[in-house]
Amino acid sequence: MSEPKPTFLHDYRPPAYRVTHTELSFDLEPGATRVKASLHLERHPQREAGSPLMLDGEQLELKSIAIDGQPLDDDEYSLSETGLTVHRVPERFRLDTEVEIAPEENTALEGLYLSNGMYCTQCEAEGFRRITFYPDRPDVMATFSTTVIGDQARLPVLLSNGNPVERGELPNGKHFVTWEDPHPKPCYLFALVGGDLKKVEDRFTTMSGREVALQIWVEEENLGKTGHAMASLKRAMKWDEETYGREYDLDLFMIVAVNDFNMGAMENKGLNIFNSAAVLTHPKTATDVAFQRVESIVAHEYFHNWSGNRVTCRDWFQLSLKEGFTVFRDQCFSADANSAPVKRIEDASFFRTAQFAEDAGPTAHPVRPDHYIEIGNFYTLTIYEKGAEVVRMLCNLVGWETFRRGSDLYFERFDGQAVTIEDFVSCMAEVSGLDLSQFMRWYSQAGTPEIDAYGEYDYANAEYHLTLRQRTPVTPGQADKQPLHIPVRMGLVGTKSGRDLSLNLEGEDLGTAAVIHLREAEQSFVFTDVSEAPVPSLLRGFSAPVQLRFPYSREDLAFLLANDSDGFNRWDAGQRLAMLALDDLIAAHRNGVEKVMDPRIVEAFRALLERGSDDKAVLAEMLTLPSEAYIAEQQPLVDVDAIHAARTFVKQSLAVTLRDEFMALFEANRSDEPYAPEPEQIGARSLKNVALSYLMAIEDEQGIELTQAQFDADHNMTDVRHALTLLTHSSRDELADPALRAFGEKWAHDPLVMDQWFSLQVTRPQADALDRVKFLMAHPAFSMKNPNNIRALIGAFANQNRVNFHRADGESYRLLADVVIELNRLNPEVAARLITPLTRWQRFDEARQGLMKGELERIRAERLSPNVYEVVEKALA
Ligand code: B3K
Ligand code: ZN
């Protein structure tokens, strides 16, 4: 097999021909669907006359081809594995093709496929080329008219983008519906659905008074699980009008839920297709986290209608143009709808764990990559989350009002166009008058910048001297790093008053909280008139996606934990404090020394519990210890057993000493109120469940009783799942087994609940976790063809069960490699993603390194998809 070739950003050229209008017709049959396409083409004015017409196409069986009604002779075109070339074409013409495809054989879930007997599509990034011959690139934007033909009994519902304009009956029990989408779009936004679906319907009146019909299409048994998604959609539509002045632009907006889906959801114009896990909720089947995830994904896909669809990407290197901006938009929406500080803590904490790890590993890439082999591998935390952080920094740099004017300018100037990241940033530069040229490095430079900060208080002169030094580590293919423009939001908290002191920098009064701009490799800031010795509070609200080090003492951190006016940094001070204790305990464990709990940590936690908080969700976050994954990220060499032992020790020590406080917290936040996914209730539930985790940490009678009772009460899935997880992760199999059995039997009919059942079992720390994975892979509710199952069982085990995944005998690595090898054939996109934990081998001891690399080599010896090939090559480079 020939090596897959990379595509480079610097090779971009406009397409030789563009499509102005696309007419499609589908005759849906599982093994042989006929697709007719009529493309109205014209030469691109910037491209030379006489170029051949090259269309992308994969796994298509060409049945006929004609230009302007004239069938082509065999020598007038040529076919390859990747497409079709017509050697000579006029300046403007119509191309008619007919192809045959086999949706039932499509296990990659890209293009047109079947999920539970229902036809659906996923075209982003390059799935449309598996449907018909086409210039499958985002800078070709056309209007679409689509006729879908299907069996009337089996496929009563036939959907596509835009508005339905015609429907009718056909011979042989078939019927058809024709859809027209008046908005020019790239083919990656094309969608089609055919199935036996039911809908819930609602309406939304836009700010200009237009009525929009909102529909959510699901399998009949799920009709009762759509309410939250619908409510979220309406809130998102309103929010985008109020916050960004963006109105919806069709008369119909549809969401369809499908069970087999590679990602969360897809923003197809007017016809969003969702992984059922990202749309269906019910208090009995979905946790608070799932409710919030549905809210944010529904909003995210809706927001793409402007940031992505109306204004799209010129090429896939610009992916973060739509994803980074849209994630930023959905984060702000969720912050407005829930607890804003908690949203920031959750996002930043996830970011510092998972994106930092990506940035430090062999697949690190810039927010705008300059080459790729398989674009499907670039739907990453860097493109999405770091992209969103970069947009957030822009917003903070220019201020919200100006950012909004920049966004208006961007949408107006580029409406209906396919553009670049420069186009977006230049709008922000234009409205603000700021020079953002150094800032652009955030898009081209990979790796997490590290800031080393030092501060000194000069009593005699009442000055505080702060020095910041930045450096971005080397990443694959990028040895040379330039200093970035980094906004550092900060305050100086007076150690006497506990208040933010006023900041006077170079004669300028900045108030009590300010953003300082780090542009040089090293820069010093002298604050004058500092009336008392301060502790600096740096990078408030995680103002830049960097790793910040400051030599805080434990006393400093306990002080910030109690006094910082910035909620995010109060939380962060607690995390840093816990990390210092954890570091000592990890060392003690490794050296075989007795572990001793630092009383200062216990006292800081006690103070936290005594003070309480108005925002219960924030307090719950503060009482949560850094995750094993985050702790690992902070260690030079990852010792999973020491990390697990240290964290368990801290948890148990706190549980013993602060038992009464946790008990009181648990009692105070119990409730029999009917479940609602409202911020107040969610906050109280998280606090109660954090308390329960501590009460159960030492597995005494009382803890067990409370946990068992919460499980039996069966009030809502958040509480039931939490209790079941505590039982399953305890050493008390005699309690866990009957509960797991009861739960598994009760929910055997509900795939989304079974996925939760898989995850909570395979993440247990007990040594039998790997055996459970193997056993559950044979469970009737598990299928290798269902990405949710893979993520719930294999993904959860490999990413969340660190002690068992990194077993010293390498058996878990072997299992993961076996799964990757099988999935490489079935679903390359999911397979490539699953390899991630093996690619992080550099962080482990030599024996584990050898075992992990051995499995990567074993994968490499297979006949690989470009997706898996690219990841494995990088991991072994
Ligand atoms: N744009 C889609 C991503 C689909 C990519 C699949 N290869 C989901 C989203 O970001 O909204
Ligand atoms: Zn998106």
PDB file of N, CA and C and ligand atoms in Angstrom, residues 124 263 265-267 297 300-301 304 307 319 322-324 326-327 330 379 384, ligand 2:
ATOM      1  N   GLU A 124     -19.113  16.110   7.064  1.00  0.00           N
ATOM      2  CA  GLU A 124     -17.888  16.802   7.481  1.00  0.00           C
ATOM      3  C   GLU A 124     -16.885  15.768   7.993  1.00  0.00           C
ATOM      4  N   MET A 263     -19.326  11.503  16.326  1.00  0.00           N
ATOM      5  CA  MET A 263     -19.039  12.636  17.210  1.00  0.00           C
ATOM      6  C   MET A 263     -20.281  12.962  18.035  1.00  0.00           C
ATOM      7  N   ALA A 265     -22.437  15.792  17.452  1.00  0.00           N
ATOM      8  CA  ALA A 265     -23.524  16.242  16.590  1.00  0.00           C
ATOM      9  C   ALA A 265     -22.936  16.966  15.395  1.00  0.00           C
ATOM     10  N   MET A 266     -23.818  17.308  14.445  1.00  0.00           N
ATOM     11  CA  MET A 266     -23.345  17.945  13.215  1.00  0.00           C
ATOM     12  C   MET A 266     -24.316  19.033  12.773  1.00  0.00           C
ATOM     13  N   GLU A 267     -23.732  20.182  12.413  1.00  0.00           N
ATOM     14  CA  GLU A 267     -24.504  21.403  12.175  1.00  0.00           C
ATOM     15  C   GLU A 267     -25.075  21.544  10.765  1.00  0.00           C
ATOM     16  N   ILE A 297     -24.388  21.358  23.532  1.00  0.00           N
ATOM     17  CA  ILE A 297     -24.207  20.875  22.151  1.00  0.00           C
ATOM     18  C   ILE A 297     -25.332  21.379  21.240  1.00  0.00           C
ATOM     19  N   HIS A 300     -24.326  24.821  20.554  1.00  0.00           N
ATOM     20  CA  HIS A 300     -23.145  24.855  19.686  1.00  0.00           C
ATOM     21  C   HIS A 300     -23.549  24.654  18.217  1.00  0.00           C
ATOM     22  N   GLU A 301     -24.324  23.604  17.971  1.00  0.00           N
ATOM     23  CA  GLU A 301     -24.700  23.321  16.571  1.00  0.00           C
ATOM     24  C   GLU A 301     -25.566  24.440  16.019  1.00  0.00           C
ATOM     25  N   HIS A 304     -23.517  27.446  15.011  1.00  0.00           N
ATOM     26  CA  HIS A 304     -22.788  27.251  13.751  1.00  0.00           C
ATOM     27  C   HIS A 304     -23.562  27.820  12.558  1.00  0.00           C
ATOM     28  N   SER A 307     -21.677  31.083  12.618  1.00  0.00           N
ATOM     29  CA  SER A 307     -20.223  30.871  12.682  1.00  0.00           C
ATOM     30  C   SER A 307     -19.905  29.477  12.147  1.00  0.00           C
ATOM     31  N   LEU A 319     -10.133  25.198  10.173  1.00  0.00           N
ATOM     32  CA  LEU A 319     -11.215  24.586  10.947  1.00  0.00           C
ATOM     33  C   LEU A 319     -11.531  25.343  12.245  1.00  0.00           C
ATOM     34  N   LYS A 322     -14.223  28.235  12.564  1.00  0.00           N
ATOM     35  CA  LYS A 322     -15.610  27.993  12.949  1.00  0.00           C
ATOM     36  C   LYS A 322     -15.712  27.288  14.300  1.00  0.00           C
ATOM     37  N   GLU A 323     -14.786  26.370  14.581  1.00  0.00           N
ATOM     38  CA  GLU A 323     -14.921  25.601  15.831  1.00  0.00           C
ATOM     39  C   GLU A 323     -14.493  26.397  17.063  1.00  0.00           C
ATOM     40  N   GLY A 324     -13.371  27.085  16.986  1.00  0.00           N
ATOM     41  CA  GLY A 324     -12.920  27.855  18.148  1.00  0.00           C
ATOM     42  C   GLY A 324     -13.931  28.938  18.499  1.00  0.00           C
ATOM     43  N   THR A 326     -17.125  29.041  17.684  1.00  0.00           N
ATOM     44  CA  THR A 326     -18.408  28.479  18.118  1.00  0.00           C
ATOM     45  C   THR A 326     -18.312  27.883  19.521  1.00  0.00           C
ATOM     46  N   VAL A 327     -17.191  27.278  19.859  1.00  0.00           N
ATOM     47  CA  VAL A 327     -17.035  26.785  21.240  1.00  0.00           C
ATOM     48  C   VAL A 327     -17.047  27.978  22.203  1.00  0.00           C
ATOM     49  N   ASP A 330     -20.583  28.905  22.621  1.00  0.00           N
ATOM     50  CA  ASP A 330     -21.402  27.996  23.457  1.00  0.00           C
ATOM     51  C   ASP A 330     -20.956  28.061  24.925  1.00  0.00           C
ATOM     52  N   TYR A 379      -9.987  17.028  14.541  1.00  0.00           N
ATOM     53  CA  TYR A 379     -11.105  17.531  15.348  1.00  0.00           C
ATOM     54  C   TYR A 379     -10.688  17.362  16.806  1.00  0.00           C
ATOM     55  N   TYR A 384     -10.519  22.889  18.841  1.00  0.00           N
ATOM     56  CA  TYR A 384     -11.764  23.324  19.480  1.00  0.00           C
ATOM     57  C   TYR A 384     -11.508  24.192  20.705  1.00  0.00           C
TER      58      TYR A 384
HETATM   59 ZN    ZN B   2     -18.574  22.702  16.040  1.00  0.00          ZN
END
